[in-house]
Coordinates of C-alpha atoms in Angstrom, one line a residue:
Chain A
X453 CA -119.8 39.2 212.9
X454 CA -121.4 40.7 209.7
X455 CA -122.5 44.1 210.6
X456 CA -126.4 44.8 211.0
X457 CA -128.5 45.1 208.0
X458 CA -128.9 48.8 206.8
X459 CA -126.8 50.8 208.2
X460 CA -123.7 48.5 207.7
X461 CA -122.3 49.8 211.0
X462 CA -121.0 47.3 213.2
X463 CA -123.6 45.9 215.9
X464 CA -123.7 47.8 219.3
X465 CA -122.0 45.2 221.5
X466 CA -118.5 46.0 219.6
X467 CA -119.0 49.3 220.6
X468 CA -120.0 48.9 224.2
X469 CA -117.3 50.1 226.5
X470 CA -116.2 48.6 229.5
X471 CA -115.3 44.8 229.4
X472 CA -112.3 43.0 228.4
X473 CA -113.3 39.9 228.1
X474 CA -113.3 37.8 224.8
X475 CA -115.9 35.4 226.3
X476 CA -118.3 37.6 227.8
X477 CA -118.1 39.8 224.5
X478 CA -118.8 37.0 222.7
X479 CA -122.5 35.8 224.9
X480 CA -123.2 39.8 224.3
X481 CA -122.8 39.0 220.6
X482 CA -124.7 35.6 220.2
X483 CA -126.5 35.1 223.0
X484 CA -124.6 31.8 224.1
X485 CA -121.6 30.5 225.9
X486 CA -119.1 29.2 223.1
X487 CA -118.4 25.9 224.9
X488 CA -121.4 23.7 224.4
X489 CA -123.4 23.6 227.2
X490 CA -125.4 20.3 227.5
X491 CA -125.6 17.2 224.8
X492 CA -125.6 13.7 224.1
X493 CA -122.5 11.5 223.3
X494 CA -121.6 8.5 222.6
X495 CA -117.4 7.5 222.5
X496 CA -115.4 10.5 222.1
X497 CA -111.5 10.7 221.9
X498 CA -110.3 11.4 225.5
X499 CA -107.1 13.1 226.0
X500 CA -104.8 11.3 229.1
X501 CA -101.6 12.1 231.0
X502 CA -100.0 16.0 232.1
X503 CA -97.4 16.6 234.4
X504 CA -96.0 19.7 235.6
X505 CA -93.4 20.2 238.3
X506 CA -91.7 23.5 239.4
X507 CA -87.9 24.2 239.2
X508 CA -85.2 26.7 240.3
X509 CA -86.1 29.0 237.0
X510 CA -89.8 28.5 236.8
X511 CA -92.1 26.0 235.7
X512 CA -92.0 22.5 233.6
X513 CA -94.6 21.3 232.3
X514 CA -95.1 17.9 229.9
X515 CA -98.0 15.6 228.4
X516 CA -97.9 12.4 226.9
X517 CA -99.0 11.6 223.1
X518 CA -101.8 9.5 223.1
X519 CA -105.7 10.0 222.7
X520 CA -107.9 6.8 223.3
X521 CA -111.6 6.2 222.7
X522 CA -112.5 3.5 224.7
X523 CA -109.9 0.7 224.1
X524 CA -108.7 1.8 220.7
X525 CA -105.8 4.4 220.3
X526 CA -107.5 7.3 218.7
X527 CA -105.0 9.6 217.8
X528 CA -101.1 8.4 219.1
X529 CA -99.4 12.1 218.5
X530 CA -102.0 14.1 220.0
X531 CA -100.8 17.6 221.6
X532 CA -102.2 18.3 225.3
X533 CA -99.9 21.2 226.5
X534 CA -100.2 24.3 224.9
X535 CA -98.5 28.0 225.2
X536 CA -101.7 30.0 227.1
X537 CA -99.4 33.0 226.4
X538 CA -96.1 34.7 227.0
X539 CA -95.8 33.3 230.4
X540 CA -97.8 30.7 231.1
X541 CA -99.1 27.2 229.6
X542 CA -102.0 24.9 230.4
X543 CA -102.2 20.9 229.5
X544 CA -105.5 19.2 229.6
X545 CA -107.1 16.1 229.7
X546 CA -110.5 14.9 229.0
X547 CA -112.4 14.4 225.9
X548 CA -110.1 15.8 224.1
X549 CA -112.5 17.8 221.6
X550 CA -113.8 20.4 224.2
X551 CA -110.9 20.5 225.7
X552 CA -109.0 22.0 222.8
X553 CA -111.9 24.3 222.1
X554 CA -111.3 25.4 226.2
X555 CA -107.8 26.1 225.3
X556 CA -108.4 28.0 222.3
X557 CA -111.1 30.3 223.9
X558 CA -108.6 30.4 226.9
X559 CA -105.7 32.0 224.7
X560 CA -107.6 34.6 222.8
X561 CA -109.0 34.9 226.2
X562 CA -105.7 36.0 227.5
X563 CA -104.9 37.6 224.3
X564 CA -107.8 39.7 223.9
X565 CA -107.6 41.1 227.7
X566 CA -103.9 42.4 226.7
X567 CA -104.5 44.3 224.1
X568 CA -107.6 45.8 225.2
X569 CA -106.3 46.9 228.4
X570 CA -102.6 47.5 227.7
X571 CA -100.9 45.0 230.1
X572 CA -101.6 41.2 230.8
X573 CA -103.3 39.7 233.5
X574 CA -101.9 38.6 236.4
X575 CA -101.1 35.1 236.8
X576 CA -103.7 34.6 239.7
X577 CA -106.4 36.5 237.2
X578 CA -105.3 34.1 234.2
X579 CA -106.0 31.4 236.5
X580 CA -109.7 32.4 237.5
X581 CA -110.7 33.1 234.1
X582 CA -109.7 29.7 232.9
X583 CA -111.7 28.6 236.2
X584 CA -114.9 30.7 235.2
X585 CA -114.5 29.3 231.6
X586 CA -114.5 25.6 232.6
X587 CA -117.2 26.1 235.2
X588 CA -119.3 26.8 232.0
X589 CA -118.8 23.3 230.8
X590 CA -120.4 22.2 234.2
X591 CA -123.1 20.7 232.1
X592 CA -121.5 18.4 229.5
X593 CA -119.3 17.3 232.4
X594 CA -121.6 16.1 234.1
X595 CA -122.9 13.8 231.0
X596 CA -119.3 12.7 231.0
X597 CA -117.8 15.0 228.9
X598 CA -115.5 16.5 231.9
X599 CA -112.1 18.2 230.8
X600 CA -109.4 18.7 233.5
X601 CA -106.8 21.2 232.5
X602 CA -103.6 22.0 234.7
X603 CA -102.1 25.6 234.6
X604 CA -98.6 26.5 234.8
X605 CA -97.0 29.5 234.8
X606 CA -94.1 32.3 235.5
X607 CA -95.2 34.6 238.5
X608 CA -93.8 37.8 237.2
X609 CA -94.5 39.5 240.4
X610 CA -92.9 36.7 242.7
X611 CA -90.6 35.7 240.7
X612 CA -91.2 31.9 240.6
X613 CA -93.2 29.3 238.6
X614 CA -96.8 28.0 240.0
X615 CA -99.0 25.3 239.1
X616 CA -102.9 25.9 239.6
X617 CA -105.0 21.9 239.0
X618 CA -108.8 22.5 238.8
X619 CA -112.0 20.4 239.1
X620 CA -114.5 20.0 236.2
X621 CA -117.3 22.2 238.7
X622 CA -114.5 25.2 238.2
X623 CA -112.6 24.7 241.7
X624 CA -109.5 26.0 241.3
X625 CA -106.4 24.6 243.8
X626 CA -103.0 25.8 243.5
X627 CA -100.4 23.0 244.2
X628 CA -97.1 23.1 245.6
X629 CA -93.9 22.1 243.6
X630 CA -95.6 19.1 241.4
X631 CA -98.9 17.8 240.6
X632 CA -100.2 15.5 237.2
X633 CA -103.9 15.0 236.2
X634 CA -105.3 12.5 233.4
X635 CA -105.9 9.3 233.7
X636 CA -102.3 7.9 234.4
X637 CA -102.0 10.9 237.5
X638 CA -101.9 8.9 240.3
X639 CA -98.8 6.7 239.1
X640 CA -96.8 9.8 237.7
X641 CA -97.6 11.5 241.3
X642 CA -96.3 8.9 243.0
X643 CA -93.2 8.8 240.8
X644 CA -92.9 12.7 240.7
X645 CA -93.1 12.5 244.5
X646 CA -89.9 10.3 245.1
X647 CA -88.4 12.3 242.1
X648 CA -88.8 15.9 242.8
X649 CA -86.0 17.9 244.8
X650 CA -86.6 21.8 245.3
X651 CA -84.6 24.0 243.4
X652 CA -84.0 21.8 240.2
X653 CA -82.4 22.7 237.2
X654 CA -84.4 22.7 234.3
X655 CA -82.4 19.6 232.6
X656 CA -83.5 17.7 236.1
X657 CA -87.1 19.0 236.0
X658 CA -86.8 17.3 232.3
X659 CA -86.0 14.1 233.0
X660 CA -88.1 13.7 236.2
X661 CA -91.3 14.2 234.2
X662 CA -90.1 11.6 231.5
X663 CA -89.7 9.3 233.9
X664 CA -93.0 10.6 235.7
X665 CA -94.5 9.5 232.1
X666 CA -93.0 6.6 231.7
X667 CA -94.0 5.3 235.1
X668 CA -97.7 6.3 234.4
X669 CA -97.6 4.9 230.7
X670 CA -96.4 1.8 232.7
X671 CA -99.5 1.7 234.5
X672 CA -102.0 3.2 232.3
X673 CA -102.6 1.7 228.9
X674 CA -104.5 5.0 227.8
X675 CA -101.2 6.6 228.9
X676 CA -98.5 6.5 226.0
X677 CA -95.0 5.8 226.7
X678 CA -92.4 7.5 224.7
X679 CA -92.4 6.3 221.0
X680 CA -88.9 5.7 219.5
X681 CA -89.3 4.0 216.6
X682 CA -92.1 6.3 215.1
X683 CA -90.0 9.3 217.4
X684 CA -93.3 10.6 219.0
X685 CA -91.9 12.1 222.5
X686 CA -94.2 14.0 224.8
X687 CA -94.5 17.3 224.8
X688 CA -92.8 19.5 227.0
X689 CA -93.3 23.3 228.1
X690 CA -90.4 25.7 230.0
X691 CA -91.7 28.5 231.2
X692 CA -89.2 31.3 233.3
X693 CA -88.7 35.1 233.4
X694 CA -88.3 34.7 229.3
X695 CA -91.4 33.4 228.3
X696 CA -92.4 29.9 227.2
X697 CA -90.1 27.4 225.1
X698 CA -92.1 24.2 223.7
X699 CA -88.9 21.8 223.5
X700 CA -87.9 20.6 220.3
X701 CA -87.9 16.9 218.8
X702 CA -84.0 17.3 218.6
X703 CA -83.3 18.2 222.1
X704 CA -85.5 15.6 223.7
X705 CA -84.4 12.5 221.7
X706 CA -81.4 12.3 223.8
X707 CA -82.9 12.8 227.1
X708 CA -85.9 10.6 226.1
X709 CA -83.4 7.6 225.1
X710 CA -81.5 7.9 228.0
X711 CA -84.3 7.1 230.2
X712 CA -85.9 4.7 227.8
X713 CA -82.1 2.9 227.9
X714 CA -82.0 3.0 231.8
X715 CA -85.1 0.6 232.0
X716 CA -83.0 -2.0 230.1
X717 CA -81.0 -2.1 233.3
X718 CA -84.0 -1.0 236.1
X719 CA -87.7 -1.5 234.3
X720 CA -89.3 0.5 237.4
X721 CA -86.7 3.2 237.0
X722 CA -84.8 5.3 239.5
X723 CA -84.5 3.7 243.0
X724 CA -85.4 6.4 245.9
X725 CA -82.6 5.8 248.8
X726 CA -84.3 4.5 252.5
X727 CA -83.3 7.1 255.0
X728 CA -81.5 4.0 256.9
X729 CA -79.0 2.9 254.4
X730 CA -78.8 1.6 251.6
X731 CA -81.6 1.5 249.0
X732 CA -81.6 -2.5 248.1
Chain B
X1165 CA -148.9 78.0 210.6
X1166 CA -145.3 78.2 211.5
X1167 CA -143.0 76.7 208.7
X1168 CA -140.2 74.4 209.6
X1169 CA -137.0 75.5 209.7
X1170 CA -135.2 74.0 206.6
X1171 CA -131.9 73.1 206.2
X1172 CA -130.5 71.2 203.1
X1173 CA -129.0 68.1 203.4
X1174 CA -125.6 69.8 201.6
X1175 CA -125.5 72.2 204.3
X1176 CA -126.0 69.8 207.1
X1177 CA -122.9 67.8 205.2
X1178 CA -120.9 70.2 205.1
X1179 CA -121.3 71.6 208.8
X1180 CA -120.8 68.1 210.1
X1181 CA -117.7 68.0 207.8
X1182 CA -116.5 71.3 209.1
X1183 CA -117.2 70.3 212.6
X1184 CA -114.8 67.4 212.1
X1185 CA -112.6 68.4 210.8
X1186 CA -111.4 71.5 213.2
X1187 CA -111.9 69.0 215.8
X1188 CA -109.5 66.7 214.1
X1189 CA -106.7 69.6 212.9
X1190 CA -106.5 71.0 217.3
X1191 CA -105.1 67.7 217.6
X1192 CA -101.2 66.6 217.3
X1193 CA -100.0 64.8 215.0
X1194 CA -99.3 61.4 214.2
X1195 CA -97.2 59.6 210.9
X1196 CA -97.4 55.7 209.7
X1197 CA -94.6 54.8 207.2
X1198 CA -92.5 51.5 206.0
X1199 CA -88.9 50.9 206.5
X1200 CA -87.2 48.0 205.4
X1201 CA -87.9 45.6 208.4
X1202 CA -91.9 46.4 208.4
X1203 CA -93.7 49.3 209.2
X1204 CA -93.0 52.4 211.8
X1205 CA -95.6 54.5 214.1
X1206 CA -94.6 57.4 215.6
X1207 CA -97.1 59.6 217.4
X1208 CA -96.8 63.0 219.4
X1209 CA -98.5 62.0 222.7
X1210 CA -96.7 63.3 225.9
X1211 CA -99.0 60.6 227.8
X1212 CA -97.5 57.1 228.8
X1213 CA -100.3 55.1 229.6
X1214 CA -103.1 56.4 227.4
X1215 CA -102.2 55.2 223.4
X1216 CA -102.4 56.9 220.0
X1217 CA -101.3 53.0 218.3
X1218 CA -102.0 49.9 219.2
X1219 CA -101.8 46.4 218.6
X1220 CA -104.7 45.1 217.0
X1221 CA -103.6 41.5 215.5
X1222 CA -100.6 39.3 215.1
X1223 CA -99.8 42.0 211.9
X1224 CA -102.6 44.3 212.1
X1225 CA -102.4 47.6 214.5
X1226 CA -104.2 50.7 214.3
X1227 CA -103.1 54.5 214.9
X1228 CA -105.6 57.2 215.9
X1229 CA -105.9 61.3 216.2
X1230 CA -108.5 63.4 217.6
X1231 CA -110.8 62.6 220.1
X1232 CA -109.4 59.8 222.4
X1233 CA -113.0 58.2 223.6
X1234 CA -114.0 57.9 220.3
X1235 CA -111.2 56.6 218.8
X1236 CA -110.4 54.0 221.7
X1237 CA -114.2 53.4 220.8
X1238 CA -113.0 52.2 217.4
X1239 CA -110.1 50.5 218.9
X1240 CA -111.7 47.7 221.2
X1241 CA -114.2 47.5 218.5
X1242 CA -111.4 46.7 215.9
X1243 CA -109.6 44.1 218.6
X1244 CA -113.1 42.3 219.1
X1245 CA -113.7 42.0 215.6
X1246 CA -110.2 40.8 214.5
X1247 CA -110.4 38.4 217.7
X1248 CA -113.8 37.3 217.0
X1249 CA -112.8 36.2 213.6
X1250 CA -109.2 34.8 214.6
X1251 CA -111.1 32.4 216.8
X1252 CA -114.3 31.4 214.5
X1253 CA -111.9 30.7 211.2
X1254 CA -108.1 31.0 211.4
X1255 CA -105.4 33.6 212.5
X1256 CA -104.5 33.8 208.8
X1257 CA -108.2 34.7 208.3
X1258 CA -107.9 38.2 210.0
X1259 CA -106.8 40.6 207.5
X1260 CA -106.2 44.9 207.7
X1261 CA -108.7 44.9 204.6
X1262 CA -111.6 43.7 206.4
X1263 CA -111.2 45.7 209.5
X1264 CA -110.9 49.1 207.3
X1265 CA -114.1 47.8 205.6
X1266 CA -115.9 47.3 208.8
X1267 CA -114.1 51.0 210.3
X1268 CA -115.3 53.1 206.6
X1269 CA -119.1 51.0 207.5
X1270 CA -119.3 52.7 211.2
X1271 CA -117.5 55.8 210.6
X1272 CA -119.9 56.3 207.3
X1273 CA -123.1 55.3 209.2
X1274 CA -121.6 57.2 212.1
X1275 CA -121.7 60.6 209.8
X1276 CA -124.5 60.4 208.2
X1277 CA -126.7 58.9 211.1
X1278 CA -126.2 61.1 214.2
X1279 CA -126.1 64.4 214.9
X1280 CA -122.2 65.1 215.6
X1281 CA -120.0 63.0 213.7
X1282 CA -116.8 61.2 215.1
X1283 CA -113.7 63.4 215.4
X1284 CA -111.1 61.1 214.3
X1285 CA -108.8 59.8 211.7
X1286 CA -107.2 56.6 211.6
X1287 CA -105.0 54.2 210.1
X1288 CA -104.7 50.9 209.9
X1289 CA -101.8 48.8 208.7
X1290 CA -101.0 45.4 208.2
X1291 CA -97.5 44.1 207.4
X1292 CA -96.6 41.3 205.1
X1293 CA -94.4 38.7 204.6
X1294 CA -92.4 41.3 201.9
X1295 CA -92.7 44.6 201.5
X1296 CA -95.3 44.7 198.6
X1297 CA -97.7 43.2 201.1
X1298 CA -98.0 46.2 203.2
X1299 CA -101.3 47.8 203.8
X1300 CA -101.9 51.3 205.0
X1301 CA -105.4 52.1 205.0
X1302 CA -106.0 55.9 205.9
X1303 CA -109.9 56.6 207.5
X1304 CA -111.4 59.7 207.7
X1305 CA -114.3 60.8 209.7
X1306 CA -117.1 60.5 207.0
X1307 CA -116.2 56.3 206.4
X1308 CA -114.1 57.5 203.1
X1309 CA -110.9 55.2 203.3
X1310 CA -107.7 55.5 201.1
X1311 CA -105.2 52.6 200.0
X1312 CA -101.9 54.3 201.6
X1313 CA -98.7 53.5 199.5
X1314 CA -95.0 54.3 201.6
X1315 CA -95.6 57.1 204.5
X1316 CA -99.3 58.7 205.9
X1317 CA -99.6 61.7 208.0
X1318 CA -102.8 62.5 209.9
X1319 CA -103.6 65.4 212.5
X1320 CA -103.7 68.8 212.3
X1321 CA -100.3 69.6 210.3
X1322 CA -101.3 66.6 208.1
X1323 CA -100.4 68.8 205.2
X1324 CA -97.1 70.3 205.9
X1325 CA -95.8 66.8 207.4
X1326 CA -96.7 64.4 204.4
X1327 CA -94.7 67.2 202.4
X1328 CA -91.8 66.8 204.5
X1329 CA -92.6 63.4 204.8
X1330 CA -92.1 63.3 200.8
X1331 CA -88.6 64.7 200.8
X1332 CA -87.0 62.6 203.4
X1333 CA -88.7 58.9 202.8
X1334 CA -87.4 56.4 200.7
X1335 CA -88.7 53.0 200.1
X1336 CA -86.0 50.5 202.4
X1337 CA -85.1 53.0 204.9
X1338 CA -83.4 51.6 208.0
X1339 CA -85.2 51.7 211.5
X1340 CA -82.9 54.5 212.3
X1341 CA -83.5 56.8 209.2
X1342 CA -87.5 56.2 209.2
X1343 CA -87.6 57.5 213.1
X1344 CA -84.6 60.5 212.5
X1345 CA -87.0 61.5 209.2
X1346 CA -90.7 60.8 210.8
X1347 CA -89.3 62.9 214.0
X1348 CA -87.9 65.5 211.5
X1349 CA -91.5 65.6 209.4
X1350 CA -93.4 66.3 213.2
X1351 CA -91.2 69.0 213.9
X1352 CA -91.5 70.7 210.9
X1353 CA -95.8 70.4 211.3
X1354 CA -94.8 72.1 214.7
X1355 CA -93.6 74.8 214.0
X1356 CA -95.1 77.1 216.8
X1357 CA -93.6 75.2 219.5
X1358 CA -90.5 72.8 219.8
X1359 CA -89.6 70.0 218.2
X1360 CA -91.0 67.1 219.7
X1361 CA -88.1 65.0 222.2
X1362 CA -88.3 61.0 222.9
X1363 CA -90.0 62.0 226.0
X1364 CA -93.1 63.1 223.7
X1365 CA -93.1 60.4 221.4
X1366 CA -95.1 57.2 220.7
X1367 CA -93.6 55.1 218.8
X1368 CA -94.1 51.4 217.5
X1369 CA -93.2 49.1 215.3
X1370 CA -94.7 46.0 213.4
X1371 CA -91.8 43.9 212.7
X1372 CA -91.9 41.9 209.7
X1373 CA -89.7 38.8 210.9
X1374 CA -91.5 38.3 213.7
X1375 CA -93.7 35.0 213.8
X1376 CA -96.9 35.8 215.5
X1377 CA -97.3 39.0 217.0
X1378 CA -95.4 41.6 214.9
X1379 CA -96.6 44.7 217.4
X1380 CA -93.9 45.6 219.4
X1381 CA -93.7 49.8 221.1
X1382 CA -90.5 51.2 221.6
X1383 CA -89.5 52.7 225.1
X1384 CA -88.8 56.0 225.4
X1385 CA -84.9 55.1 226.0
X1386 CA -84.9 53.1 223.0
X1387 CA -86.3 56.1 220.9
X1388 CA -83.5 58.2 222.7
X1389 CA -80.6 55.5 221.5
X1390 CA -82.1 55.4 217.9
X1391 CA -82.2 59.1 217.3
X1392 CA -79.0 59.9 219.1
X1393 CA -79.7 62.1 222.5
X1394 CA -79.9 61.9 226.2
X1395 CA -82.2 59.7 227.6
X1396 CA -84.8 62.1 228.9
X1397 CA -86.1 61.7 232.9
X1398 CA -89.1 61.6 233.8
X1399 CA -91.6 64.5 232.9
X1400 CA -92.6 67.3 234.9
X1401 CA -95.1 66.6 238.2
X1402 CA -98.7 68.6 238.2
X1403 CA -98.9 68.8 234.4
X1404 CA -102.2 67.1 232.7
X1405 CA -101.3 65.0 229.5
X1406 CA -103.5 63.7 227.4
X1407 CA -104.0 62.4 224.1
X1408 CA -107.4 64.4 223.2
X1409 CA -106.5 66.6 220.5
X1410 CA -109.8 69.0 222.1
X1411 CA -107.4 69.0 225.4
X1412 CA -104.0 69.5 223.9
X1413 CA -103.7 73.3 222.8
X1414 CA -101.3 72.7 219.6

């Protein structure tokens, strides 16, 4: 960043045409990836549970609170889905410190390519960048430092929401209508499985990942369920044709203590119907 | 014994300077100036796709004349630089001083260093919270910068426009009268040819209420709705437009 000694002009990779990347800009600059590359840890904060589900209008995407560190609660308001830009978010989970850094590259990332080339990336182009980004953390994840992100977004070419889960060597899947990663996934899959209907309305698509969350908090003790004494609610992303819409704290407190008060009555929630009959 | 050719270094100053500087005054023209809900660009640049202004930062953006590679040189070096500190400190941290300090260090070493200096001029502004905050920082080819207050002009009718410029601007102009009175200030810097139309305009805006990124261009049919005429179709097929002032006969 400061300019060369002498001459006080600014160093030749700022001037060197031809690439829009933020990351590769910044190796040509300091001779190193900005996401550590190998290193040794001991307990670090690990971030847990993302869902995201598709609907009618786009994409929903949501993430519990909670940050552990073996069995202590690190951080119990922790935020794990974040705008990537206009139209399209990414929620992570793994140790939660390089995982933030991931999405913070990730967004200038995005950013960066916009301005410099007049028009954003495609939503299959975001998607392999944050796939090259993460395979660059190949390293540390295999010391145990692995971060699993899950990418949403609004398709403005087709027209419809899509969800894109990745492995910590840089594979990147896309996934039809829901998926969830972290370490409560595989009891808010199951629950998002009985729960998702195509073509939901956005209001649905809400309450079908609270419940999602609940069920995996359930399970999951590094998974936090919603909070309504302290009022700590997950975190939910919309993202349609407008852009993204983080929900706020006043519109979910209603939805959240509807589901929370339908447990009174039915702690494992929403009963799926048999296709003979009657559910119970 | 043959004796070197000599040349002294005011001379070689001054040629570069001149060299610039018609290089710079071939090219259209383009003006910067506040209005009460930020700050307004407006550019003559019959091409769509390749920009006189552009977004830089959230607040920060950056208008050029002259020669296009070397300014969009400038450009993606001024993007990488505010990006590069956004990301190691803070958004807040990127601020239209520093990246004027860092544009009058190149263009100076630029000048002085190589044989034919850059032939451009450009301004970059940053909009505050309140209108006191505005920047304008003016660049000239030689790293000299200047501390703009209320309206710049740059190009090759730099002159005549800031004069009209002068007449017409007001501090707390609507959107409305900054365009109707930058439009009017181009014309009257173009006076061999025709007024400039929405359909060869560039125009943006940084908007001060905006939270986080206050660039934001206007379309040709919004230009059209703001100053009052027919939205314009689309140009003529076959004719070359570009934003190099070299290419543009003006």
């Amino acid at each position: 960043m400061t300019p060369t000694p002498g001459s006080g002009r600014l160093p030749g990779s700022f001037m060197a045409p031809g690439s829009a990347s933020f990351a590769e800009f910044l190796v040509a600059l300091r001779g190193e990836s900005p996401l550590p590359a190998t290193g040794t840890v001991g307990e670090v904060p690990h971030a847990t549970t993302i869902v995201a589900l598709t609907w009618q209008g786009g994409v929903l995407m949501a993430g519990d609170r909670r940050a552990t560190m073996g069995n202590v609660i690190a951080q119990r308001d922790i935020e794990k889905v974040f705008p990537a830009d206009e139209h399209s978010v990414v929620g992570i989970a793994g140790a939660a410190g390089i995982a933030v850094e991931l999405v913070r590259l990730f967004q200038v990332e995005l950013e960066h390519y916009e301005k410099i080339e007049g028009i954003p990336l495609s939503l299959d182009g975001k998607a392999n960048r944050l796939a090259s980004l993460l395979r660059s953390n190949l390293g540390l994840a295999m010391q145990g430092l692995a971060v699993v992100p899950l990418f949403g977004g609004f398709d403005l070419d087709q027209g419809r929401g899509r969800i894109f889960s990745y492995d910590v060597t840089g594979g990147r899947y896309e996934e039809r209508d829901h998926h969830a990663v972290g370490s409560g996934s595989m009891f808010a899959r199951g629950s998002l499985k009985k729960l998702y209907r195509p073509d939901m309305s956005a209001d649905d698509a809400l309450t079908a990942a609270i419940e999602a969350l609940y069920d995996a908090a359930d399970d999951d003790s590094a998974t936090g369920g919603p909070d309504l004494t302290r009022r700590i609610f997950p975190v939910v992303a919309l993202v349609d044709s407008d852009g993204v819409r983080i929900m706020a704290e006043s519109d979910m407190q209603p939805v959240v203590e509807r589901v929370v008060r339908a447990r009174y009555a039915n702690p494992d929630g929403p009963v799926a119907t048999l296709p003979a009959g009657d559910a119970r | 014994m043959t004796v070197p050719f000599y040349v002294s270094p005011e001379q070689i100053i001054k040629d570069k300077a001149d060299f610039a500087r018609k290089g710079i005054a071939k090219g259209r023209s383009v003006v910067v100036l506040q209005y009460d809900g930020g700050i307004l660009f407006v550019a003559e640049n019959p091409s769509r796709a390749l920009h006189k202004i552009s977004e830089i930062y959230d607040r920060i953006a950056f208008a050029a004349v002259g020669k296009y590679n070397e300014f969009e040189n400038l450009r993606v070096a001024g993007v990488r630089l505010a990006d590069l500190r956004g990301y190691s400190y803070d958004r807040r941290d990127v601020t239209g001083r520093s990246l004027a300090n860092a544009y009058a260090q190149t263009l100076g070493a630029i000048f002085s260093e190589t044989p034919k200096p850059y032939e451009v001029e450009i301004v970059v502004a940053e909009v505050g919270r309140i209108p006191e905050d505005d920047q304008m920082y003016r660049l000239t080819f030689d790293g000299s910068v200047a501390d703009e207050q209320g309206y710049v002009a740059m190009g090759g009718q730099a002159e005549e426009i800031a004069t009209a410029l002068g007449e017409s601007w007001a501090p707390g102009l609507s959107l409305r009268d900054a365009l109707t009175s930058a439009v009017a200030a181009l014309a009257a810097g173009a006076t061999d040819r025709d007024p400039p139309g929405p359909a060869q305009l560039e125009a943006a805006i940084l908007e001060r209420d905006r939270p986080r990124r206050a660039f934001r261009r206007l379309p040709t049919a919004r230009l059209a709705e703001l100053l009052g005429e027919p939205v314009p179709g689309p140009p003529p097929a076959g004719v070359a437009e570009s934003p190099d002032s070299p290419g543009v006969e003006g």
